[in-house]
XYZ file of C-alpha atoms in Angstrom:
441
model
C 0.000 0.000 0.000
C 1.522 3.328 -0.689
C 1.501 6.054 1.623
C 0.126 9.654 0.366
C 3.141 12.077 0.718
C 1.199 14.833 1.870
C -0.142 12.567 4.965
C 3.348 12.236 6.380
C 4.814 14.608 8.873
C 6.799 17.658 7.179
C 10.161 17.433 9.160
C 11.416 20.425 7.302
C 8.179 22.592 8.133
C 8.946 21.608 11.936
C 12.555 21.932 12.297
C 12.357 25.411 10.663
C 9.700 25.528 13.545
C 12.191 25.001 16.573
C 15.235 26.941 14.873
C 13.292 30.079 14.442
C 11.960 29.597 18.042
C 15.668 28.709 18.951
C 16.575 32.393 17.422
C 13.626 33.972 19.071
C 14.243 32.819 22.430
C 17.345 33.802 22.184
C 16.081 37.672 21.084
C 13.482 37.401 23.492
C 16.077 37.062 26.341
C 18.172 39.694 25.462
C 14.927 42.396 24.912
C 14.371 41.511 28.669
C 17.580 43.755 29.332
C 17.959 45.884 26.644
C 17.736 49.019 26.827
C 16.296 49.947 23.164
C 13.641 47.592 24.037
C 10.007 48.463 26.078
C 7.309 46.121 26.882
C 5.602 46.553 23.634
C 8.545 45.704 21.037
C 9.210 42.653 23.147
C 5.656 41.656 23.539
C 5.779 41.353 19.409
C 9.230 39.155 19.963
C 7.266 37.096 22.154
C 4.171 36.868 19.942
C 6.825 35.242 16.989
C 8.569 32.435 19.639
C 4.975 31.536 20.675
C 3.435 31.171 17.372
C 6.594 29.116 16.122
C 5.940 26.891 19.700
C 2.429 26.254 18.534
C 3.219 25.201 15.346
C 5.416 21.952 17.515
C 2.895 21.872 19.902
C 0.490 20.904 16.598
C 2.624 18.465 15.674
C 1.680 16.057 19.006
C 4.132 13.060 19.540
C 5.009 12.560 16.126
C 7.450 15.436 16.286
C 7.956 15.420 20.404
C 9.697 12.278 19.436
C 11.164 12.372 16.386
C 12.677 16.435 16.999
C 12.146 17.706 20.789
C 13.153 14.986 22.533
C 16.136 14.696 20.879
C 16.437 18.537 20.834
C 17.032 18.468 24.530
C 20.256 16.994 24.207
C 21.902 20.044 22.397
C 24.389 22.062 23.431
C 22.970 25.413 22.342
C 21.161 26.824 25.412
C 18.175 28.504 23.247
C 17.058 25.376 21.349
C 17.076 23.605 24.244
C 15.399 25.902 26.335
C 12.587 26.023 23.230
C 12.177 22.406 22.931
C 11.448 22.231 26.679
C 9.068 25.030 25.822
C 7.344 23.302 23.021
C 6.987 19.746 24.842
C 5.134 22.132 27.549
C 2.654 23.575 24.877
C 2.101 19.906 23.467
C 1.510 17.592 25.988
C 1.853 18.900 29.657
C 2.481 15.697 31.884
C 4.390 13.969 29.406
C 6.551 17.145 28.618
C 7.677 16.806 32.637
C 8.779 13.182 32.690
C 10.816 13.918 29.861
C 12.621 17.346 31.072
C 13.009 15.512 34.677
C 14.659 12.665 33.130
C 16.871 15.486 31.647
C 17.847 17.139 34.452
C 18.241 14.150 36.608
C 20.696 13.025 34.307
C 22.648 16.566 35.657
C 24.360 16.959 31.710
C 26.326 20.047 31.589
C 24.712 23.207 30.450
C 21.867 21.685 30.092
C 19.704 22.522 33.542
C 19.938 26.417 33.510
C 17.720 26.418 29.882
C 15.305 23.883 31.281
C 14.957 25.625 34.739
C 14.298 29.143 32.530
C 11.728 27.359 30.450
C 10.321 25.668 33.479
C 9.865 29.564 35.097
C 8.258 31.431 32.316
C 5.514 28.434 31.200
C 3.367 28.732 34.190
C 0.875 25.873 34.584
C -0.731 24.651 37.827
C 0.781 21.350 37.656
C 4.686 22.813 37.417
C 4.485 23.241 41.321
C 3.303 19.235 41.994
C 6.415 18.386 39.685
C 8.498 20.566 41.459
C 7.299 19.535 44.590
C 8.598 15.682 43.964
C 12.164 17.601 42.945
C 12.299 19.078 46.554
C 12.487 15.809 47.652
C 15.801 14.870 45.338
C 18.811 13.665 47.586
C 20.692 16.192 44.880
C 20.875 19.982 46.501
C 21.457 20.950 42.815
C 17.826 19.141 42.238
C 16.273 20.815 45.133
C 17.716 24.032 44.138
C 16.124 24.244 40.848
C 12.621 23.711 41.996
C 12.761 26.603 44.882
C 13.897 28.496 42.218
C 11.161 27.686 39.976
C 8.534 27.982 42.549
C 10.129 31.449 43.944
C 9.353 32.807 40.123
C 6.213 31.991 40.417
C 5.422 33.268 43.487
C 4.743 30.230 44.828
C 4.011 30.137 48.786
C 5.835 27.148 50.687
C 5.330 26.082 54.139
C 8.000 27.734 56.489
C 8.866 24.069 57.472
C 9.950 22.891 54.502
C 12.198 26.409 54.228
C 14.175 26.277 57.361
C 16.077 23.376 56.732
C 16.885 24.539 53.258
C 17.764 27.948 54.816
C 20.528 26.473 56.658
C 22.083 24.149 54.361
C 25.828 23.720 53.439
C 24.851 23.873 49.773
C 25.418 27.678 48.781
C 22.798 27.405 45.658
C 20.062 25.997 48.159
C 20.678 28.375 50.847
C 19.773 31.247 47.931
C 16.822 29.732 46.202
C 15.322 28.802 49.528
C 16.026 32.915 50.753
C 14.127 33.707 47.505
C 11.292 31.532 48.467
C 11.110 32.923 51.609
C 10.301 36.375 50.501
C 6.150 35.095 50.169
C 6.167 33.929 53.277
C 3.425 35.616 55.288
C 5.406 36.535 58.553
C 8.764 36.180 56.525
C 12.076 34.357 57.774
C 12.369 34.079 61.572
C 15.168 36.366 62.625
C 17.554 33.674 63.917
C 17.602 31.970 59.967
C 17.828 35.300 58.565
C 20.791 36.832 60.573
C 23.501 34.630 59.443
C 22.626 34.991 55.984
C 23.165 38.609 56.200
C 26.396 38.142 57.403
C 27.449 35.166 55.341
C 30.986 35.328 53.607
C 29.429 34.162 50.405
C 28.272 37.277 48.011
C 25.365 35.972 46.618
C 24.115 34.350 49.696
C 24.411 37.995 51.243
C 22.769 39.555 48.609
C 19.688 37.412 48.482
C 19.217 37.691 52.065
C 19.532 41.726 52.017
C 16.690 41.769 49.126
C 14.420 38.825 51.883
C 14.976 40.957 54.780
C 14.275 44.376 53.152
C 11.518 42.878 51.524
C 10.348 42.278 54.718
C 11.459 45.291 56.978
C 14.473 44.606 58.239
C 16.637 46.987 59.766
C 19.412 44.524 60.390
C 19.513 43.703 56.090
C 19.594 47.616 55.602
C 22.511 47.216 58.106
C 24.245 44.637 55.616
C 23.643 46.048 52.516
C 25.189 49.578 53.710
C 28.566 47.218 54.876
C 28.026 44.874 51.860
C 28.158 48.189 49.835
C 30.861 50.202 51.372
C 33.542 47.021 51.110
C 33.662 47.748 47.472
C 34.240 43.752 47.507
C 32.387 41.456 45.478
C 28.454 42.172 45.498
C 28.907 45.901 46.032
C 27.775 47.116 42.936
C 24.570 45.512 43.764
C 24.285 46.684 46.766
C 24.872 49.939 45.944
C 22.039 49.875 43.602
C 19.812 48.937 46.594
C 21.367 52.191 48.315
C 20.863 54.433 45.114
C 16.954 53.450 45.602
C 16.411 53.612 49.435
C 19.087 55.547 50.402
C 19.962 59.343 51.756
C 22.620 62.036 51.392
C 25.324 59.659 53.300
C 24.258 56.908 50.929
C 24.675 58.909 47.517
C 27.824 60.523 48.624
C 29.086 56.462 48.968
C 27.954 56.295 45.755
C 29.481 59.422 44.424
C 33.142 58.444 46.139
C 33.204 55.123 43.999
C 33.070 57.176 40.858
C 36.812 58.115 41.742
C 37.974 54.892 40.704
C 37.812 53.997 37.034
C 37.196 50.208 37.665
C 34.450 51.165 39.382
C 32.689 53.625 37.296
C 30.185 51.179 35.579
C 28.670 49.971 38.683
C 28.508 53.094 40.452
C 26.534 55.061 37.310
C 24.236 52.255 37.163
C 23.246 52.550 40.345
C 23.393 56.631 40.744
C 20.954 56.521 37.473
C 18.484 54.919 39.911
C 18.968 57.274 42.754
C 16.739 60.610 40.965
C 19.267 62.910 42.779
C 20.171 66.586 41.345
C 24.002 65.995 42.773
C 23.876 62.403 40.864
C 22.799 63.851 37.558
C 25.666 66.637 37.621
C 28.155 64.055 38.210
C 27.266 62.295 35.400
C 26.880 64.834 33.044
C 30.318 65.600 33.661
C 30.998 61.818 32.716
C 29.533 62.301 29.317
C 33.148 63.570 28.333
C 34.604 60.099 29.473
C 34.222 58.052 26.363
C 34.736 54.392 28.119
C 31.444 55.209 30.743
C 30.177 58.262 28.190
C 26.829 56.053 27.072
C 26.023 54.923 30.565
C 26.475 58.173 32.477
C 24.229 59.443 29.430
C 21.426 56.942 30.484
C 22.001 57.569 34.061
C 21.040 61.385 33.516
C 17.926 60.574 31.255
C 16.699 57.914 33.898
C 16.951 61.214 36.395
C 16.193 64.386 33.924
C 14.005 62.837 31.571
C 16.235 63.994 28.818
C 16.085 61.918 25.984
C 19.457 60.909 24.370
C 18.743 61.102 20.723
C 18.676 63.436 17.900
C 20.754 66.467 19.007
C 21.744 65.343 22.081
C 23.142 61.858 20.797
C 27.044 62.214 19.126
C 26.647 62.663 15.672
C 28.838 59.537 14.503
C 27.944 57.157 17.173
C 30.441 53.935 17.622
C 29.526 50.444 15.078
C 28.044 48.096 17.411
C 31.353 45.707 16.301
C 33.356 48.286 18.031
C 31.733 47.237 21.477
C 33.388 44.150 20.839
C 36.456 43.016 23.279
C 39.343 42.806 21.500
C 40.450 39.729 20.532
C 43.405 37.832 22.618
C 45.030 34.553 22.842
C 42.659 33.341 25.613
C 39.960 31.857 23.217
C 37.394 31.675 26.486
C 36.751 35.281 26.058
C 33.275 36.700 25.926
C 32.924 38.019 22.791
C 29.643 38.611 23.270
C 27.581 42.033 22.942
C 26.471 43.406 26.231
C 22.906 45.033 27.096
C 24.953 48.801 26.931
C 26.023 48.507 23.535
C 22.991 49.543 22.353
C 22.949 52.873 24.980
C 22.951 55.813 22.393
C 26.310 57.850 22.608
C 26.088 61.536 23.698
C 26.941 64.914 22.668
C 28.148 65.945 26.070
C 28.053 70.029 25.212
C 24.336 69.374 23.870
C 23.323 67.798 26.999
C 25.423 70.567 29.373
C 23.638 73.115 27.232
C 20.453 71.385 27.774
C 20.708 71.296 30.965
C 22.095 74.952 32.242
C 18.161 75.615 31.389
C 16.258 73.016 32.340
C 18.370 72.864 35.900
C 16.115 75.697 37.810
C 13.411 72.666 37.210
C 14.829 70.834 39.595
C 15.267 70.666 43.589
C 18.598 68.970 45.062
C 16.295 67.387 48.275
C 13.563 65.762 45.785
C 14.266 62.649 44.041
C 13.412 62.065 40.564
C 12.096 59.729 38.069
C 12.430 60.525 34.181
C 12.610 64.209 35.170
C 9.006 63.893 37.010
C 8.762 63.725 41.254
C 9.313 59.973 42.348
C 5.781 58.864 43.035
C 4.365 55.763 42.489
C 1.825 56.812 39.490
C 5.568 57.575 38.059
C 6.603 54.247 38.936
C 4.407 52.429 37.765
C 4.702 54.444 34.219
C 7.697 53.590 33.731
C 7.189 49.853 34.298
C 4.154 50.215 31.557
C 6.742 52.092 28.964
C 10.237 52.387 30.108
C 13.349 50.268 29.050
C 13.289 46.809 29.787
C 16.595 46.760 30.846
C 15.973 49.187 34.268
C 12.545 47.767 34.709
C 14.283 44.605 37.252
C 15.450 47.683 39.785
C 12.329 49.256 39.603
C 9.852 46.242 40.002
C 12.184 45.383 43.326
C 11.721 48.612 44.723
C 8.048 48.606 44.255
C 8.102 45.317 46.293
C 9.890 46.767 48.470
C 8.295 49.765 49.375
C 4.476 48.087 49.155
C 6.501 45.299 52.317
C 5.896 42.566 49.321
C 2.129 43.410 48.471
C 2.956 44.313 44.669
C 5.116 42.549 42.990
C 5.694 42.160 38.947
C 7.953 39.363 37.286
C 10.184 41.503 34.751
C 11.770 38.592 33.276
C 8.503 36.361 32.784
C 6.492 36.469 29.850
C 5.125 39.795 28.972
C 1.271 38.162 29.134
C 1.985 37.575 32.997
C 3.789 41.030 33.293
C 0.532 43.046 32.026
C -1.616 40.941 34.314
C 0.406 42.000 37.392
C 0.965 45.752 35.902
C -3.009 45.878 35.298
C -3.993 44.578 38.939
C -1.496 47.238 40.339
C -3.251 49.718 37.818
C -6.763 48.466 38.761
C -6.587 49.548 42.814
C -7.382 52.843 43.635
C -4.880 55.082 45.359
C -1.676 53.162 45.644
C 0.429 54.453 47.789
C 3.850 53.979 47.914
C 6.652 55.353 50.668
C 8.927 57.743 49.400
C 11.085 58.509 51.898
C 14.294 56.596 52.833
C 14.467 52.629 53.241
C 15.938 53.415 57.324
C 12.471 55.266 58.071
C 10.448 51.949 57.155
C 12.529 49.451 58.588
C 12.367 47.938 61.881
């Protein structure tokens, strides 16, 4: 009997399918911290990787079989991250036998993709599954599915926490922190403490964000030491300073501009801190061609002042010139980063700019795109501003609302507006504007 050709499955239709979601992804990821990128342009991204993960989700098992399956053994981090994603769009319980079998097996490389595809496609039946990982005899296992469940908000019993709060395991101790910050009457004091004093960075640093998230003097404390060691971890800290902090705080932040090396962190933090005194300093920066682009976005994010048109350098750099050179260590990154799409400015434009639009502006207040910070501000900027800033500014909205309103900047932009639009919906938020030391307890 012969079989009618166009009966049989069209391979080439579907592996087109998973390489243009592959590419997608891949563009997807990086609009979530760009800076030429809002909400909108990577909503229509999003739109294209979804459509191509329908079209494998159409496909059923023939194709789960014959191309995802496999596809989960690659070595390119966005194809398998979209196969994982298109096994979840076909056939949901199925989909997690086959991505735990994958990240049982513990491959290299390959459980960072399936944990990000495993955060983004939220279905009620992820927790169970990650539920059955928290009991893995692997802390690498256990790790995964706290940090799965902490993206999606999900609330865990403080029992199951505590141990994890206090294990050897570095990774564990971290997701289980981020876990922690849904907890209703947040970590006990006595699990909290040595976090915040923990020689590990990142186990520091998660604990700062838990205990400020839920009023902690003691993490304001750490983050101000964390910040002034100018050790590993400080430029995040200082970023939490730049956003809850007061005149002692931004003159920290001003000092670290001295040193070149530090430079980078310091102006992406000060850009976050709406202060006259930070603007100034960075406008002076402008002139510094290795930090020019970023103290230029560090003044708009205060002023408001748009870098483009006149106020953007006439020849602006190739993007290839962003590149690191190239050496005889062939582990290099060679890869673009987020601020080499930051427009270049025309530092006498900008000065000009701003000798008259300075009498605008009061050195006490602190500001937001050149408006008072204020939480109708805030949450405008979440709506329309760059992706790339929105991460800051979604954690100090959780923040100041003590955890009541938070919004996922690095899920998909469906589950974004939903949060945005709830915030939007209640009448009269308030926010707290003054400094994070005059909420804490």
């Amino acid at each position: 009997m012969r079989v009618r050709q166009d009966l049989l499955p069209r391979w080439d239709v579907y592996e087109e399918h998973l390489d243009e979601a592959a590419f997608l992804w891949g563009q997807w990821e990086r609009a979530l911290v760009a800076p030429d990128f809002d909400v909108e342009e990577t909503a229509d991204l999003e739109a294209r990787l979804l459509a191509h993960l329908e079209g494998l989700a159409e496909a059923g098992a023939p194709a789960a079989g014959h191309l995802l399956r496999p596809a989960l053994e690659s070595e390119e981090p966005e194809r398998l991250s979209s196969a994982a994603l298109a096994l979840l769009a076909g056939h949901e319980a199925g989909a997690m036998a086959d991505l735990r079998l994958v990240l049982k097996k513990g491959e290299p490389g390959s459980r960072a993709p399936i944990r990000r595809a495993l955060e983004v496609w939220t279905w009620q039946a992820c927790a169970e599954h990650m539920h059955t990982l928290l009991a893995s005899p692997e802390p690498a296992l256990r790790a995964l599915a706290l940090e799965v469940l902490a993206f999606q908000g999900v609330v865990l019993p403080s029992a199951v926490l505590d141990r994890m709060l206090v294990h050897e395991e570095a990774a564990l101790r971290i997701a289980a922190l981020r876990c922690a910050r849904f907890l209703e009457g947040g970590v006990r004091p006595e699990l909290l403490f040595p976090a915040l004093v923990s020689t590990h960075p990142a186990i520091r640093l998660a604990a700062i964000e838990t205990g400020l998230l839920q009023g902690s003097r003691a993490a304001w404390e750490a983050c101000k030491e964390m910040a002034s060691s100018r050790g590993a971890g400080c430029a995040e800290a200082w970023v939490l300073l730049a956003i809850g902090g007061s005149d002692g705080e931004l003159h920290m932040l001003l000092r670290a501009l001295e040193t070149p090396s530090q430079r980078p962190g310091a102006l992406w933090a000060l850009g976050f801190s709406g202060r006259v005194d930070a603007a100034e300093a960075c406008l002076e920066l402008m002139r510094e061609a290795p930090v020019a682009a970023l103290a230029a976005e560090a003044f708009s994010a205060i002023t408001g002042l748009a870098i483009q048109g006149h106020y953007a350098a006439p020849d602006p750099e190739d993007a290839e010139s962003a590149l690191p050179p190239l050496e005889e260590d062939l582990d290099a990154d060679l890869s673009l980063k987020p601020e080499a799409a930051l427009a270049v400015p025309a530092p006498e434009a900008a000065s000009a700019w701003w000798r008259q639009a300075r009498k605008g502006f009061e050195r006490s207040e602190r500001y937001l795109y050149g408006q008072p910070f204020s939480a109708e501000m805030l949450l405008k900027v979440l709506e329309r501003g760059p992706m790339r800033r929105r991460h800051v500014l979604a954690l100090e909205l959780a923040i100041r609302s003590k955890g009541k309103w938070r919004i996922q900047t690095r899920a998909f932009t469906c589950r974004q507006r939903v949060e945005m639009g709830r915030l939007r919906a209640t009448p009269s938020v308030q926010l707290a504007r003054h400094p994070f030391a005059q909420m804490l307890r």
